[in-house]
Coordinates of N, CA and C and ligand atoms in Angstrom, one line a residue:
X24 N 0.7 -1.3 0.1 CA -0.1 0.0 0.0 C 0.8 1.1 0.1
X25 N 0.7 2.1 -0.9 CA 1.4 3.5 -0.9 C 1.2 4.2 0.3
X26 N 2.4 4.9 0.9 CA 2.4 5.6 1.9 C 1.5 7.1 1.9
X27 N 0.8 7.6 2.9 CA 0.0 9.0 2.6 C 1.1 9.8 2.1
X28 N 0.2 10.9 1.6 CA 1.1 12.0 1.2 C 1.4 12.7 2.3
X29 N 2.7 13.8 2.0 CA 3.0 14.6 3.0 C 1.8 15.4 3.7
X30 N 1.9 15.6 4.8 CA 0.6 16.2 5.7 C 1.2 17.4 6.3
X31 N 0.9 18.6 5.5 CA 1.4 20.2 6.0 C 1.0 20.3 7.5
X32 N 0.2 19.6 8.0 CA -0.3 20.0 9.5 C 0.6 19.3 10.4
X33 N 1.7 18.5 10.1 CA 2.3 17.9 11.2 C 3.2 19.0 12.0
X34 N 3.6 18.6 13.2 CA 4.3 19.6 14.1 C 5.2 20.1 13.9
X35 N 6.4 19.3 13.1 CA 7.5 19.9 12.5 C 7.5 20.8 11.3
X36 N 6.3 20.7 10.5 CA 6.0 21.5 9.6 C 5.5 22.9 10.2
X37 N 4.9 22.8 11.3 CA 4.4 24.2 12.1 C 5.6 24.8 12.6
X38 N 6.5 24.1 13.1 CA 7.9 24.6 13.8 C 8.6 25.2 12.5
X39 N 8.8 24.6 11.3 CA 9.4 25.2 10.2 C 8.8 26.4 9.8
X40 N 7.4 26.6 9.9 CA 6.6 27.9 9.6 C 6.7 28.9 10.4
X41 N 7.3 28.5 11.5 CA 7.3 29.6 12.8 C 6.0 29.7 13.5
X42 N 5.1 28.7 13.2 CA 3.9 28.6 14.0 C 4.1 28.1 15.5
X43 N 4.9 27.4 15.8 CA 5.3 26.6 16.8 C 6.6 27.1 17.5
X44 N 7.0 27.0 18.7 CA 8.6 27.3 19.2 C 9.3 26.1 19.0
X45 N 10.7 26.3 18.8 CA 11.6 25.2 19.3 C 12.8 25.8 19.9
X46 N 13.6 24.7 20.4 CA 15.1 25.1 21.0 C 16.0 25.0 19.9
X47 N 16.1 26.2 19.0 CA 16.9 26.1 17.9 C 18.3 25.8 18.2
X48 N 19.1 25.1 17.5 CA 20.4 24.8 17.6 C 21.2 25.3 16.3
X49 N 20.6 25.2 15.1 CA 21.2 25.5 14.0 C 20.1 25.6 12.7
X50 N 20.4 26.6 11.9 CA 19.6 26.6 10.6 C 20.3 27.3 9.6
X51 N 20.2 26.7 8.4 CA 20.6 27.2 7.1 C 19.6 27.2 6.1
X52 N 20.1 27.4 4.7 CA 18.9 27.4 3.7 C 18.2 25.7 3.5
X53 N 19.1 24.7 3.9 CA 18.8 23.2 3.7 C 18.0 22.8 4.9
X54 N 18.4 23.1 6.1 CA 18.0 22.4 7.3 C 17.6 23.3 8.6
X55 N 17.0 22.7 9.5 CA 16.6 23.2 10.9 C 17.1 22.1 11.8
X56 N 17.7 22.4 13.1 CA 18.1 21.5 14.1 C 17.7 22.2 15.2
X57 N 16.9 21.2 15.9 CA 16.5 21.7 17.4 C 16.5 20.6 18.3
X58 N 16.3 20.9 19.7 CA 16.4 20.0 20.7 C 15.2 19.2 20.6
X59 N 15.2 17.9 21.0 CA 14.1 17.0 21.3 C 13.7 17.3 22.4
X60 N 12.4 17.3 22.6 CA 11.8 17.8 23.8 C 11.6 16.7 24.6
X61 N 11.6 15.5 24.3 CA 11.5 14.3 25.1 C 12.9 13.3 24.8
X62 N 13.9 14.0 25.3 CA 15.4 13.4 25.1 C 15.5 12.1 25.4
X63 N 16.2 11.2 24.6 CA 16.7 10.0 24.9 C 17.8 9.9 25.7
X64 N 18.6 11.3 25.5 CA 20.1 11.4 26.1 C 20.0 12.8 26.4
X65 N 20.8 13.3 27.3 CA 21.1 14.7 27.2 C 21.8 15.1 26.0
X66 N 21.2 16.5 25.3 CA 21.8 16.8 24.1 C 21.3 16.2 22.9
X67 N 20.1 15.5 22.9 CA 19.3 14.9 21.8 C 18.8 15.9 20.8
X68 N 19.3 15.9 19.7 CA 19.0 16.9 18.7 C 18.5 16.2 17.5
X69 N 17.3 17.0 16.9 CA 16.8 16.4 15.8 C 17.3 17.4 14.5
X70 N 17.5 16.9 13.4 CA 17.9 17.6 12.1 C 16.8 17.0 11.1
X71 N 16.2 18.2 10.5 CA 15.3 18.2 9.4 C 15.5 19.1 8.2
X72 N 15.1 18.5 7.2 CA 15.2 19.4 6.2 C 14.0 20.3 5.9
X73 N 14.3 21.4 5.4 CA 13.2 22.5 5.1 C 12.4 22.2 4.1
X74 N 12.5 21.2 3.1 CA 11.7 20.9 2.2 C 10.8 19.8 2.6
X75 N 9.6 19.8 2.1 CA 8.9 18.8 2.6 C 9.4 17.2 2.3
X76 N 9.1 16.3 3.0 CA 9.2 14.9 2.9 C 8.9 14.2 4.1
X77 N 8.2 13.1 3.9 CA 7.4 12.4 5.1 C 8.4 11.7 5.9
X78 N 9.4 11.0 5.1 CA 10.4 10.2 5.8 C 11.5 9.9 4.5
X79 N 12.4 9.1 5.2 CA 13.4 8.7 4.2 C 12.9 8.2 2.8
X80 N 11.8 7.7 3.1 CA 11.2 6.7 1.6 C 10.8 7.4 0.5
X81 N 10.5 8.7 0.9 CA 10.1 9.6 -0.3 C 10.9 10.9 -0.4
X82 N 11.9 11.1 0.4 CA 12.7 12.3 0.3 C 13.5 12.3 -1.0
X83 N 13.9 13.4 -1.5 CA 14.9 13.7 -2.8 C 16.0 13.2 -2.4
X84 N 16.7 12.4 -3.2 CA 18.2 12.0 -2.7 C 19.0 13.2 -2.8
X85 N 18.8 14.2 -3.6 CA 19.8 15.4 -3.7 C 19.6 16.0 -2.1
X86 N 18.5 16.0 -1.7 CA 18.1 16.7 -0.4 C 18.9 15.8 0.7
X87 N 18.7 14.6 0.8 CA 19.3 13.6 1.5 C 20.8 13.9 1.7
X88 N 21.4 14.2 0.5 CA 22.9 14.3 0.5 C 23.3 15.6 1.3
X89 N 22.5 16.7 1.0 CA 22.7 18.0 1.5 C 22.5 17.6 3.2
X90 N 21.3 17.0 3.6 CA 20.9 16.8 4.8 C 22.0 16.2 5.5
X91 N 22.5 15.2 5.2 CA 23.5 14.2 5.9 C 24.6 14.9 6.2
X92 N 25.1 15.9 5.4 CA 26.2 16.7 5.8 C 25.9 17.7 7.2
X93 N 24.6 18.1 7.2 CA 24.0 18.8 8.2 C 24.0 18.1 9.5
X94 N 23.6 16.8 9.3 CA 23.7 15.8 10.5 C 25.1 15.6 10.9
X95 N 26.0 15.4 10.1 CA 27.4 15.3 10.6 C 27.9 16.6 11.3
X96 N 27.5 17.8 10.8 CA 28.0 19.0 11.3 C 27.6 19.0 12.8
X97 N 26.2 18.6 13.0 CA 25.6 18.5 14.3 C 26.2 17.7 15.2
X98 N 26.4 16.4 14.7 CA 27.0 15.4 15.5 C 28.5 15.9 16.0
X99 N 29.1 16.5 15.3 CA 30.6 16.9 15.6 C 30.4 18.0 16.6
X100 N 29.5 18.7 16.6 CA 29.1 19.8 17.6 C 28.9 19.2 19.0
X101 N 27.9 18.2 19.0 CA 27.3 17.6 19.9 C 28.5 16.9 20.7
X102 N 29.2 16.2 20.0 CA 30.3 15.4 20.6 C 31.3 16.2 21.3
X103 N 31.6 17.3 20.6 CA 32.7 18.3 21.3 C 32.0 18.9 22.4
X104 N 31.0 19.5 22.2 CA 30.2 20.3 23.2 C 30.1 19.5 24.5
X105 N 29.6 18.2 24.4 CA 29.2 17.4 25.7 C 30.1 16.3 26.0
X106 N 31.3 16.4 25.4 CA 32.5 15.5 25.6 C 31.8 14.0 25.6
X107 N 31.1 13.8 24.2 CA 30.5 12.3 24.3 C 31.5 11.5 23.7
X108 N 31.5 10.2 24.2 CA 32.3 9.2 23.6 C 32.0 8.7 22.2
X109 N 30.7 8.6 22.0 CA 30.1 8.5 20.6 C 28.8 9.1 20.3
X110 N 28.4 8.7 19.1 CA 27.2 9.4 18.5 C 26.2 8.2 18.1
X111 N 25.0 8.2 18.3 CA 24.1 7.4 17.7 C 23.3 8.3 16.7
X112 N 23.1 7.8 15.4 CA 21.9 8.5 14.6 C 20.9 7.6 14.4
X113 N 19.6 7.9 14.4 CA 18.4 7.0 14.4 C 17.5 7.9 13.4
X114 N 16.9 6.9 12.4 CA 15.9 7.7 11.5 C 14.7 6.8 11.4
X115 N 13.4 7.0 12.0 CA 12.3 6.2 11.8 C 11.4 6.5 10.6
X116 N 10.9 5.4 9.8 CA 10.1 5.8 8.9 C 8.8 5.0 8.8
X117 N 7.6 5.5 8.6 CA 6.5 4.7 8.8 C 6.0 4.4 10.2
X118 N 4.7 4.1 10.5 CA 4.3 4.0 12.1 C 5.0 2.5 12.4
X119 N 5.2 1.6 11.6 CA 5.7 0.2 11.7 C 7.2 0.5 12.1
X120 N 7.8 1.5 11.5 CA 9.2 1.7 11.6 C 9.6 2.5 13.0
X121 N 8.3 3.0 13.7 CA 8.6 3.6 14.8 C 8.5 5.1 14.7
X122 N 8.0 5.6 13.6 CA 7.7 7.1 13.1 C 6.6 7.5 13.9
X123 N 6.8 8.7 14.5 CA 5.6 9.4 15.1 C 5.2 10.7 14.6
X124 N 6.3 11.5 14.2 CA 6.0 13.0 13.6 C 6.6 12.7 11.9
X125 N 5.5 13.1 11.1 CA 5.7 12.6 9.7 C 6.4 13.9 8.9
X126 N 7.6 14.3 9.4 CA 8.3 15.1 8.5 C 9.5 14.6 8.6
X127 N 10.3 14.3 7.6 CA 11.8 13.7 7.9 C 12.6 14.2 9.0
X128 N 13.3 13.4 9.7 CA 14.2 14.0 10.7 C 15.0 12.8 11.3
X129 N 16.4 13.2 11.6 CA 17.3 12.5 12.1 C 17.6 12.7 13.4
X130 N 17.5 11.7 14.3 CA 17.9 11.9 15.4 C 19.6 11.9 15.9
X131 N 20.1 12.8 16.6 CA 21.5 13.0 16.8 C 21.7 12.6 18.5
X132 N 22.2 11.5 18.6 CA 22.2 11.3 20.2 C 23.5 11.1 20.5
X133 N 24.0 11.9 21.6 CA 25.4 11.7 22.2 C 25.6 10.6 23.1
X134 N 26.5 9.9 23.2 CA 26.4 8.5 23.9 C 27.8 8.5 24.7
X135 N 27.7 8.1 26.1 CA 28.8 8.0 26.9 C 28.7 6.5 27.3
X136 N 30.1 6.0 27.6 CA 30.2 4.8 28.0 C 29.4 4.3 29.2
X137 N 28.7 3.2 29.0 CA 27.8 2.5 30.3 C 26.5 3.6 30.5
X138 N 26.3 4.5 29.5 CA 24.9 5.2 29.7 C 24.1 4.6 28.6
X139 N 23.0 4.1 29.1 CA 21.8 3.5 28.3 C 20.9 4.8 27.8
X140 N 20.3 4.5 26.5 CA 19.3 5.5 25.8 C 18.2 5.4 26.7
X141 N 17.5 6.4 27.0 CA 16.2 6.5 27.6 C 15.0 6.2 26.6
X142 N 13.8 6.0 27.0 CA 12.9 5.5 26.1 C 12.4 6.5 25.0
X143 N 11.9 6.1 23.9 CA 11.4 6.8 22.8 C 10.0 7.7 23.5
X144 N 10.2 9.0 23.3 CA 9.1 9.7 23.7 C 8.6 9.3 25.1
X145 N 9.8 9.5 25.9 CA 9.5 8.9 27.3 C 9.0 10.2 28.3
X146 N 10.1 11.1 28.7 CA 9.5 12.1 29.7 C 9.9 13.4 29.0
X147 N 8.9 14.5 29.0 CA 9.1 15.7 28.6 C 10.2 16.5 29.5
X148 N 11.4 17.1 28.8 CA 12.3 17.8 29.5 C 12.1 19.2 29.9
X149 N 12.4 19.7 31.0 CA 12.1 21.1 31.3 C 12.8 22.1 30.4
X150 N 12.1 23.3 29.9 CA 12.7 24.0 28.9 C 13.9 24.8 29.4
X151 N 14.3 25.0 30.7 CA 15.5 25.5 31.3 C 16.8 24.5 31.0
X152 N 16.3 23.3 31.1 CA 17.3 22.2 31.0 C 17.7 22.1 29.4
X153 N 16.7 22.1 28.5 CA 17.1 22.1 27.1 C 17.8 23.0 26.5
X154 N 17.6 24.3 27.3 CA 18.3 25.7 26.9 C 19.9 25.7 27.1
X155 N 19.9 24.8 28.3 CA 21.5 24.8 28.5 C 22.2 23.7 27.6
X156 N 21.6 22.7 27.3 CA 22.3 21.9 26.2 C 22.3 22.6 24.8
X157 N 21.0 23.4 24.4 CA 20.8 24.0 23.2 C 22.4 25.0 23.0
X158 N 22.3 25.8 24.1 CA 23.4 27.0 24.2 C 24.8 26.3 24.0
X159 N 25.1 25.1 24.8 CA 26.4 24.5 24.5 C 26.7 23.8 22.9
X160 N 25.5 23.4 22.4 CA 25.8 22.6 21.2 C 26.0 23.8 20.3
X161 N 25.0 24.9 20.2 CA 25.1 25.9 19.3 C 26.3 26.7 19.2
X162 N 26.8 26.7 20.4 CA 28.3 27.5 20.4 C 29.4 26.6 19.8
X163 N 29.2 25.4 19.8 CA 30.3 24.5 19.2 C 30.1 24.2 17.8
X164 N 29.4 24.6 17.1 CA 29.0 24.5 15.8 C 30.0 25.3 14.8
X165 N 30.8 24.4 14.0 CA 31.7 25.1 13.4 C 31.2 25.7 12.1
X166 N 31.8 27.0 11.8 CA 31.1 27.7 10.6 C 31.7 27.3 9.4
X167 N 30.9 27.1 8.2 CA 31.5 26.7 7.0 C 32.6 27.1 6.6
Ligands
LIG221 P1 9.7 10.0 15.7 O1 8.8 10.4 14.5 O2 9.5 8.5 16.0 O3 11.1 10.1 15.2 O4 9.5 10.8 16.9 C1 9.3 12.2 17.0 C2 10.2 12.7 18.0 O5 10.1 14.1 18.0 C3 10.4 12.0 19.3 O6 11.5 12.0 19.8 C4 9.7 13.3 20.1 O7 10.4 13.4 21.5 C5 10.0 14.7 19.4 N1 9.1 15.6 19.3 C6 7.8 15.7 19.3 N2 7.2 16.9 19.3 C7 8.4 17.9 19.5 C8 8.5 19.1 19.6 N3 7.5 19.9 19.4 N4 9.7 19.6 19.5 C9 10.9 18.8 19.4 N5 10.8 17.4 19.7 C10 9.6 17.1 19.4

């Protein structure tokens, strides 16, 4: 069965249009990156394309190429800002794949030895805590 068409009312489309707030880490002509409000790790960031795509299955490969470079930029900033031992990248496509919000996004998760990820969409983090991590990560982003 074909996937449903892109739905302009999804929550990330609203953030991209400025209709809802986010804890913005990075923005350029291709991508927006912001803090996940239910982080699976301290410093959990989402990176999404500005152009509409439901998930990786319908995304324009040219956009994916540009986007993954932004994912790398954010991963490097997170690793450096939070002294992470490693990084986990996650991307869920379609409900059976674990997707909840239907605008393509990559999860960038800092990892430390011996620290397990928290559950997916587990606990809503306090805005002031998200802001601390946002500021550290944004400050560590290398200019092009
Ligand atoms: P998924 O589609 O499975 O990748 O899950 C959506 C992700 O978006 C989850 O990790 C949520 O915690 C996160 N999320 C949902 N709403 C918001 C929001 N308004 N701002 C930031 N992150 C969000």
